[in-house]
CSV table of C-alpha atoms in Angstrom, one decimal:
chain,number,residue,atom,x,y,z
A,273,UNK,CA,28.2,-67.9,-55.2
A,274,UNK,CA,30.3,-71.1,-54.8
A,275,UNK,CA,30.9,-71.0,-58.6
A,276,UNK,CA,32.3,-67.5,-58.4
A,277,UNK,CA,34.7,-68.5,-55.6
A,278,UNK,CA,35.9,-71.4,-57.8
A,279,UNK,CA,36.5,-69.1,-60.7
A,280,UNK,CA,38.5,-66.7,-58.6
A,281,UNK,CA,40.7,-69.4,-57.2
A,282,UNK,CA,41.3,-70.8,-60.7
A,283,UNK,CA,42.3,-67.3,-61.9
A,284,UNK,CA,44.7,-67.0,-59.0
A,285,UNK,CA,46.3,-70.4,-60.0
A,286,UNK,CA,46.6,-69.2,-63.6
A,287,UNK,CA,48.2,-65.9,-62.7
A,288,UNK,CA,50.7,-67.8,-60.5
A,289,UNK,CA,51.8,-69.9,-63.4
A,290,UNK,CA,52.2,-66.9,-65.6
A,291,UNK,CA,54.2,-65.1,-63.0
A,292,UNK,CA,56.5,-68.1,-62.5
A,293,UNK,CA,57.1,-68.3,-66.2
A,294,UNK,CA,58.0,-64.6,-66.4
A,295,UNK,CA,60.3,-64.9,-63.5
A,296,UNK,CA,62.3,-67.7,-65.2
A,297,UNK,CA,62.5,-65.6,-68.5
A,298,UNK,CA,63.7,-62.5,-66.7
A,299,UNK,CA,66.3,-64.4,-64.8
A,300,UNK,CA,67.9,-65.6,-68.0
A,301,UNK,CA,68.1,-62.1,-69.5
A,302,UNK,CA,68.8,-59.9,-66.5
A,303,UNK,CA,72.6,-59.6,-67.2
A,304,UNK,CA,72.2,-58.6,-70.8
A,305,UNK,CA,69.0,-56.4,-70.9
A,306,UNK,CA,70.4,-52.8,-70.9
A,307,UNK,CA,66.9,-51.4,-71.2
A,308,UNK,CA,66.2,-52.1,-67.5
A,309,UNK,CA,69.2,-50.3,-66.1
A,310,UNK,CA,71.1,-48.0,-68.4
A,311,UNK,CA,72.8,-46.0,-65.7
A,312,UNK,CA,70.5,-43.0,-66.2
A,313,UNK,CA,69.8,-41.0,-63.0
A,314,UNK,CA,66.5,-41.7,-61.4
A,315,UNK,CA,64.2,-38.7,-60.9
A,316,UNK,CA,64.3,-37.1,-57.4
A,317,UNK,CA,61.0,-37.0,-55.7
A,318,UNK,CA,59.8,-33.4,-55.3
A,319,UNK,CA,59.9,-32.0,-51.8
A,320,UNK,CA,56.8,-29.9,-50.8
A,321,UNK,CA,57.8,-26.7,-49.1
A,322,UNK,CA,56.7,-26.5,-45.4
A,323,UNK,CA,53.7,-24.2,-45.1
A,324,UNK,CA,54.1,-20.8,-43.4
A,325,UNK,CA,53.1,-20.7,-39.7
A,326,UNK,CA,49.6,-19.3,-39.4
A,327,UNK,CA,49.0,-15.8,-38.1
A,328,UNK,CA,47.8,-15.7,-34.4
A,329,UNK,CA,44.5,-14.2,-35.6
A,330,UNK,CA,43.2,-11.9,-38.3
A,331,UNK,CA,43.5,-8.1,-38.0
A,332,UNK,CA,39.7,-7.8,-37.7
A,333,UNK,CA,39.8,-10.2,-34.8
A,334,UNK,CA,42.7,-8.3,-33.2
A,335,UNK,CA,40.8,-5.0,-33.4
A,336,UNK,CA,37.7,-6.6,-31.9
A,337,UNK,CA,39.8,-8.0,-29.0
A,338,UNK,CA,41.1,-4.5,-28.2
A,339,UNK,CA,37.6,-3.1,-28.3
A,340,UNK,CA,36.2,-5.8,-26.1
A,341,UNK,CA,39.0,-5.3,-23.6
A,342,UNK,CA,38.3,-1.5,-23.4
A,343,UNK,CA,34.6,-1.9,-22.9
A,344,UNK,CA,34.9,-4.7,-20.3
A,345,UNK,CA,37.7,-2.9,-18.5
A,346,UNK,CA,35.6,0.2,-18.1
A,347,UNK,CA,32.7,-1.8,-16.6
A,348,UNK,CA,35.0,-3.7,-14.3
A,349,UNK,CA,36.7,-0.6,-13.0
A,350,UNK,CA,33.5,1.3,-12.5
A,351,UNK,CA,32.1,-1.6,-10.4
A,352,UNK,CA,35.5,-2.7,-8.9
A,353,UNK,CA,34.6,-6.1,-10.3
A,354,UNK,CA,37.6,-8.4,-10.0
A,355,UNK,CA,35.9,-11.4,-11.6
A,356,UNK,CA,34.8,-9.4,-14.6
A,357,UNK,CA,38.3,-7.9,-15.0
A,358,UNK,CA,39.8,-11.4,-14.8
A,359,UNK,CA,38.0,-12.2,-18.1
A,360,UNK,CA,40.0,-9.6,-20.1
A,361,UNK,CA,43.3,-9.2,-18.2
A,362,UNK,CA,46.0,-11.5,-17.2
A,363,UNK,CA,49.7,-11.7,-16.2
A,364,UNK,CA,51.4,-8.7,-14.7
A,365,UNK,CA,48.7,-6.2,-15.8
A,366,UNK,CA,46.0,-8.1,-13.9
A,367,UNK,CA,48.2,-8.2,-10.8
A,368,UNK,CA,48.7,-4.4,-11.0
A,369,UNK,CA,45.0,-3.8,-11.5
A,370,UNK,CA,44.1,-5.9,-8.4
A,371,UNK,CA,46.6,-3.8,-6.4
A,372,UNK,CA,45.0,-0.6,-7.7
A,373,UNK,CA,41.6,-1.9,-6.6
A,374,UNK,CA,42.9,-2.9,-3.1
A,375,UNK,CA,44.6,0.5,-2.6
A,376,UNK,CA,41.6,2.5,-3.7
A,377,UNK,CA,39.2,0.6,-1.5
A,378,UNK,CA,41.3,1.4,1.6
A,379,UNK,CA,41.3,5.2,0.8
A,380,UNK,CA,38.8,7.6,2.2
A,381,UNK,CA,36.0,8.4,-0.3
A,382,UNK,CA,37.3,11.9,-0.6
A,383,UNK,CA,40.7,10.7,-1.7
A,384,UNK,CA,39.4,8.4,-4.4
A,385,UNK,CA,39.6,9.8,-7.9
A,386,UNK,CA,36.5,9.3,-10.0
A,387,UNK,CA,36.8,6.8,-12.8
A,388,UNK,CA,36.7,8.1,-16.3
A,389,UNK,CA,35.8,5.6,-19.1
A,390,UNK,CA,38.3,5.5,-22.0
A,391,UNK,CA,39.0,3.6,-25.2
A,392,UNK,CA,41.9,3.0,-27.6
A,393,UNK,CA,41.7,4.9,-30.9
A,394,UNK,CA,41.8,2.0,-33.4
A,395,UNK,CA,42.6,4.5,-36.3
A,396,UNK,CA,45.8,5.4,-34.4
A,397,UNK,CA,46.7,1.8,-33.4
A,398,UNK,CA,49.1,-0.3,-35.4
A,399,UNK,CA,48.7,-4.1,-35.2
A,400,UNK,CA,51.7,-6.5,-35.1
A,401,UNK,CA,50.3,-10.0,-35.4
A,402,UNK,CA,53.0,-12.7,-35.5
A,403,UNK,CA,52.9,-16.0,-37.3
A,404,UNK,CA,53.1,-18.8,-34.8
A,405,UNK,CA,53.9,-22.5,-35.0
A,406,UNK,CA,51.2,-25.0,-34.2
A,407,UNK,CA,50.9,-25.4,-30.4
A,408,UNK,CA,52.4,-22.1,-29.5
A,409,UNK,CA,50.4,-19.7,-27.3
A,410,UNK,CA,48.6,-17.2,-29.5
A,411,UNK,CA,49.4,-13.5,-28.9
A,412,UNK,CA,49.8,-10.2,-30.7
A,413,UNK,CA,51.2,-6.7,-30.1
A,414,UNK,CA,49.8,-3.3,-30.9
A,415,UNK,CA,51.1,0.3,-30.6
A,416,UNK,CA,48.4,2.8,-29.8
A,417,UNK,CA,49.1,6.5,-30.1
A,418,UNK,CA,47.4,9.4,-28.5
A,419,UNK,CA,47.7,13.2,-28.0
A,420,UNK,CA,46.9,16.1,-30.3
A,421,UNK,CA,49.9,15.2,-32.5
A,422,UNK,CA,49.9,11.5,-31.6
A,423,UNK,CA,53.1,12.2,-29.6
A,424,UNK,CA,52.4,9.5,-27.0
A,425,UNK,CA,52.7,5.8,-27.6
A,426,UNK,CA,51.7,2.7,-25.6
A,427,UNK,CA,52.7,-0.8,-26.4
A,428,UNK,CA,50.0,-3.4,-25.8
A,429,UNK,CA,50.4,-7.2,-25.5
A,430,UNK,CA,47.3,-9.4,-25.7
A,431,UNK,CA,47.6,-13.2,-25.3
A,432,UNK,CA,45.1,-16.0,-25.5
A,433,UNK,CA,44.3,-17.7,-22.2
A,434,UNK,CA,44.9,-21.4,-23.1
A,435,UNK,CA,42.3,-22.6,-20.6
A,436,UNK,CA,39.4,-20.1,-21.2
A,437,UNK,CA,40.5,-19.4,-24.8
A,438,UNK,CA,39.7,-15.7,-24.2
A,439,UNK,CA,42.0,-12.9,-25.2
A,440,UNK,CA,43.6,-11.0,-22.3
A,441,UNK,CA,45.6,-7.9,-22.0
A,442,UNK,CA,48.8,-8.8,-20.2
A,443,UNK,CA,50.9,-5.7,-20.7
A,444,UNK,CA,50.2,-2.0,-21.5
A,445,UNK,CA,53.3,0.1,-21.2
A,446,UNK,CA,53.9,3.7,-22.1
A,447,UNK,CA,56.9,4.5,-24.2
A,448,UNK,CA,59.0,7.4,-22.9
A,449,UNK,CA,60.3,8.4,-26.4
A,450,UNK,CA,58.2,7.0,-29.3
A,451,UNK,CA,61.0,8.0,-31.7
A,452,UNK,CA,63.2,5.3,-30.3
A,453,UNK,CA,60.7,2.4,-31.1
A,454,UNK,CA,62.5,0.1,-33.6
A,455,UNK,CA,60.8,-0.7,-36.9
A,456,UNK,CA,59.0,-4.1,-36.7
A,457,UNK,CA,59.6,-6.3,-39.7
A,458,UNK,CA,56.4,-7.3,-41.6
A,459,UNK,CA,56.2,-10.0,-44.3
A,460,UNK,CA,54.5,-9.4,-47.7
A,461,UNK,CA,51.1,-10.3,-46.1
A,462,UNK,CA,51.6,-7.7,-43.3
A,463,UNK,CA,52.3,-10.2,-40.5
A,464,UNK,CA,55.2,-10.0,-38.0
A,465,UNK,CA,57.7,-12.6,-37.0
A,466,UNK,CA,57.9,-13.9,-33.4
A,467,UNK,CA,61.3,-14.1,-31.9
A,468,UNK,CA,62.5,-16.3,-29.0
A,469,UNK,CA,63.3,-13.7,-26.3
A,470,UNK,CA,65.7,-16.2,-24.6
A,471,UNK,CA,67.7,-16.7,-27.8
A,472,UNK,CA,71.5,-16.1,-27.5
A,473,UNK,CA,71.3,-14.7,-31.0
A,474,UNK,CA,70.2,-11.5,-29.3
A,475,UNK,CA,72.7,-9.2,-27.7
A,476,UNK,CA,70.7,-9.4,-24.4
A,477,UNK,CA,68.4,-12.4,-23.9
A,478,UNK,CA,65.5,-11.8,-21.6
A,479,UNK,CA,67.2,-13.1,-18.5
A,480,UNK,CA,70.0,-10.5,-19.0
A,481,UNK,CA,67.4,-7.8,-19.6
A,482,UNK,CA,65.5,-8.7,-16.4
A,483,UNK,CA,68.7,-8.8,-14.4
A,484,UNK,CA,69.8,-5.4,-15.8
A,485,UNK,CA,66.5,-3.5,-15.0
A,486,UNK,CA,66.6,-5.0,-11.5
A,487,UNK,CA,70.1,-3.8,-11.1
A,488,UNK,CA,69.0,-0.3,-12.1
A,489,UNK,CA,66.8,-0.3,-8.9
A,490,UNK,CA,69.1,-2.2,-6.6
A,491,UNK,CA,72.5,-0.5,-7.4
A,492,UNK,CA,71.6,2.4,-9.6
A,493,UNK,CA,72.8,0.4,-12.6
A,494,UNK,CA,76.4,0.1,-11.4
A,495,UNK,CA,76.8,-3.6,-11.8
A,496,UNK,CA,75.0,-4.6,-15.0
A,497,UNK,CA,72.3,-2.0,-15.7
A,498,UNK,CA,74.6,0.6,-17.3
A,499,UNK,CA,76.4,-2.0,-19.3
A,500,UNK,CA,73.4,-3.8,-20.8
A,501,UNK,CA,71.4,-0.6,-21.5
A,502,UNK,CA,72.5,2.6,-23.2
A,503,UNK,CA,71.2,5.7,-21.4
A,504,UNK,CA,67.5,6.4,-22.2
A,505,UNK,CA,64.8,8.3,-20.4
A,506,UNK,CA,63.4,5.0,-19.1
A,507,UNK,CA,66.7,3.7,-17.7
A,508,UNK,CA,67.5,7.1,-16.2
A,509,UNK,CA,64.1,7.0,-14.4
A,510,UNK,CA,64.8,3.7,-12.9
A,511,UNK,CA,68.2,4.8,-11.6
A,512,UNK,CA,66.6,8.0,-10.3
A,513,UNK,CA,64.2,5.9,-8.2
A,514,UNK,CA,67.1,4.1,-6.7
A,515,UNK,CA,69.1,7.3,-6.0
A,516,UNK,CA,66.2,9.3,-4.5
A,517,UNK,CA,64.5,6.5,-2.6
A,518,UNK,CA,67.6,5.2,-0.9
A,519,UNK,CA,68.3,8.7,0.5
A,520,UNK,CA,64.7,9.6,1.5
A,521,UNK,CA,65.2,8.9,5.3
A,522,UNK,CA,68.6,10.6,5.6
A,523,UNK,CA,70.4,9.4,8.7
A,524,UNK,CA,67.1,8.2,10.4
A,525,UNK,CA,66.6,5.2,8.2
A,526,UNK,CA,67.6,3.0,5.3
A,527,UNK,CA,66.1,1.8,2.0
A,528,UNK,CA,67.4,-1.2,0.2
A,529,UNK,CA,66.2,-2.6,-3.1
A,530,UNK,CA,66.6,-6.3,-3.9
A,531,UNK,CA,65.8,-8.6,-6.8
A,532,UNK,CA,62.9,-11.1,-6.4
A,533,UNK,CA,61.9,-14.2,-8.4
A,534,UNK,CA,59.7,-12.9,-11.2
A,535,UNK,CA,56.1,-13.8,-10.7
A,536,UNK,CA,55.5,-13.7,-14.4
A,537,UNK,CA,58.1,-15.2,-16.6
A,538,UNK,CA,56.4,-15.0,-20.0
A,539,UNK,CA,58.2,-12.7,-22.5
A,540,UNK,CA,57.0,-11.5,-26.0
A,541,UNK,CA,59.4,-10.5,-28.8
A,542,UNK,CA,59.0,-9.4,-32.4
A,543,UNK,CA,61.6,-9.2,-35.1
A,544,UNK,CA,62.8,-5.7,-35.9
A,545,UNK,CA,65.2,-4.3,-38.5
A,546,UNK,CA,67.9,-4.2,-35.9
A,547,UNK,CA,67.1,-7.2,-33.7
A,548,UNK,CA,63.9,-7.6,-31.6
A,549,UNK,CA,61.4,-5.6,-29.5
A,550,UNK,CA,61.1,-7.5,-26.2
A,551,UNK,CA,58.3,-7.1,-23.6
A,552,UNK,CA,58.8,-8.8,-20.3
A,553,UNK,CA,58.1,-8.5,-16.5
A,554,UNK,CA,60.3,-8.3,-13.4
A,555,UNK,CA,59.7,-8.2,-9.7
A,556,UNK,CA,61.7,-6.4,-7.1
A,557,UNK,CA,61.4,-5.5,-3.4
A,558,UNK,CA,62.1,-2.4,-1.3
A,559,UNK,CA,63.0,-2.8,2.3
A,560,UNK,CA,62.6,0.3,4.5
A,561,UNK,CA,63.9,0.3,8.1
A,562,UNK,CA,64.6,2.8,10.9
A,563,UNK,CA,68.2,3.4,11.8
A,564,UNK,CA,67.8,3.4,15.6
A,565,UNK,CA,65.4,2.3,18.3
A,566,UNK,CA,62.6,4.7,19.1
A,567,UNK,CA,62.0,5.6,15.5
A,568,UNK,CA,59.0,4.2,13.5
A,569,UNK,CA,57.7,4.3,9.9
A,570,UNK,CA,54.1,5.6,9.7
A,571,UNK,CA,52.2,4.0,6.8
A,572,UNK,CA,51.1,6.6,4.2
A,573,UNK,CA,47.5,6.5,3.0
A,574,UNK,CA,48.5,4.5,-0.2
A,575,UNK,CA,50.1,1.8,2.1
A,576,UNK,CA,47.2,1.3,4.4
A,577,UNK,CA,45.5,-1.3,2.3
A,578,UNK,CA,48.4,-3.6,3.2
A,579,UNK,CA,49.8,-2.2,6.4
A,580,UNK,CA,46.9,-0.6,8.2
A,581,UNK,CA,47.7,2.5,10.3
A,582,UNK,CA,50.0,1.1,13.0
A,583,UNK,CA,53.6,2.4,12.9
A,584,UNK,CA,56.4,-0.2,12.4
A,585,UNK,CA,60.2,-0.1,12.5
A,586,UNK,CA,60.5,-1.8,9.0
A,587,UNK,CA,58.4,-2.5,5.9
A,588,UNK,CA,59.1,-4.7,2.8
A,589,UNK,CA,57.3,-3.7,-0.4
A,590,UNK,CA,56.9,-5.9,-3.5
A,591,UNK,CA,56.7,-4.3,-6.9
A,592,UNK,CA,55.5,-6.0,-10.1
A,593,UNK,CA,56.7,-4.3,-13.3
A,594,UNK,CA,56.4,-4.5,-17.1
A,595,UNK,CA,59.4,-3.5,-19.2
A,596,UNK,CA,60.0,-3.0,-22.9
A,597,UNK,CA,63.4,-3.0,-24.6
A,598,UNK,CA,64.8,-2.7,-28.1
A,599,UNK,CA,67.5,-5.4,-28.3
A,600,UNK,CA,70.0,-5.5,-31.2
A,601,UNK,CA,71.2,-8.7,-32.8
A,602,UNK,CA,74.8,-7.5,-32.7
A,603,UNK,CA,76.8,-7.1,-29.5
A,604,UNK,CA,75.8,-3.5,-28.7
A,605,UNK,CA,73.9,-2.1,-25.7
A,606,UNK,CA,70.1,-2.4,-25.7
A,607,UNK,CA,67.6,0.4,-25.1
A,608,UNK,CA,65.1,0.4,-22.3
A,609,UNK,CA,62.1,2.1,-24.0
A,610,UNK,CA,59.5,2.1,-21.2
A,611,UNK,CA,58.4,0.5,-18.0
A,612,UNK,CA,55.6,0.6,-15.4
A,613,UNK,CA,55.5,-0.7,-11.8
A,614,UNK,CA,52.9,-1.1,-9.1
A,615,UNK,CA,53.2,-1.9,-5.4
A,616,UNK,CA,51.5,-5.3,-5.3
A,617,UNK,CA,52.3,-6.2,-1.7
A,618,UNK,CA,53.6,-4.7,1.5
A,619,UNK,CA,54.4,-6.3,4.8
A,620,UNK,CA,55.4,-4.9,8.2
A,621,UNK,CA,58.6,-6.9,9.0
A,622,UNK,CA,59.1,-5.7,12.5
A,623,UNK,CA,56.9,-5.4,15.7
A,624,UNK,CA,54.2,-2.8,15.2
A,625,UNK,CA,53.9,0.1,17.6
A,626,UNK,CA,50.5,1.5,18.7
A,627,UNK,CA,49.9,5.1,17.7
């Protein structure tokens, strides 16, 4: 072994001498040797194209997630099992379901409607799975149709819970006029493209949409609602809620709607041929009050889960809603395509009065 080390060191000394000699020789010819630098362009290193973002999941996995949701949802509703439902629902939809549980449990048995199991028809359900960048929350959309002529449509949003890594239904909204649904763009592999719902490249970013739907309730759309949205069945329904509810007491009381900070700020958007399909949530309140002393508001049976039975001079309700809009990429009005709201809280805001 010592001899091997000696040979290696000797070889190193020999190579060093050879290298030194070559260096001297090259130094003497560097200015005259045109073969080493003839002005020819050096080859440009090839740039590898960035890989496409990966789909959120496969179509088979998406269909299985929808089936699993339907089956678990049925069991949870039949048993009024909040914990079980929490494994397959999230966001605004779960808040609405909890409100339904609470309301039903406060009703007399005779007023409770029997639960009927259901499921989505996968053969009549179109999947829209976006490609997502690494680190983005995984989600996908689906449009499920029903009716004898498939004349009804519901938009579904399922998102992966980043903590539990379970797929949860976070929105399920019926479309008032399915013919108005914009065409979602698919790539050659059949996958959709996710869009930033807050992007100013859209005619109405999500903050503008949220403000506009709230304005439909609070003013009947007079400030921004009728400017941001062209008239559709959905926007007309929201305005009708404002118009009819604010007049329900006549001279004996008042109703005032107001915006509230959204409890759920996530928004989901897919690229369409005209812009984007955006699914989002908003929260608003409704304050009812008597107009003069001696009058009271008697809670209706649907309110008793929150208010009990004691009359009160004023009540504030909180509503959680999911909304869907078709938003153009050019400066034109958007279309509100559907929405759904649930009373998720109610509070007597004045001294109660014994019956």
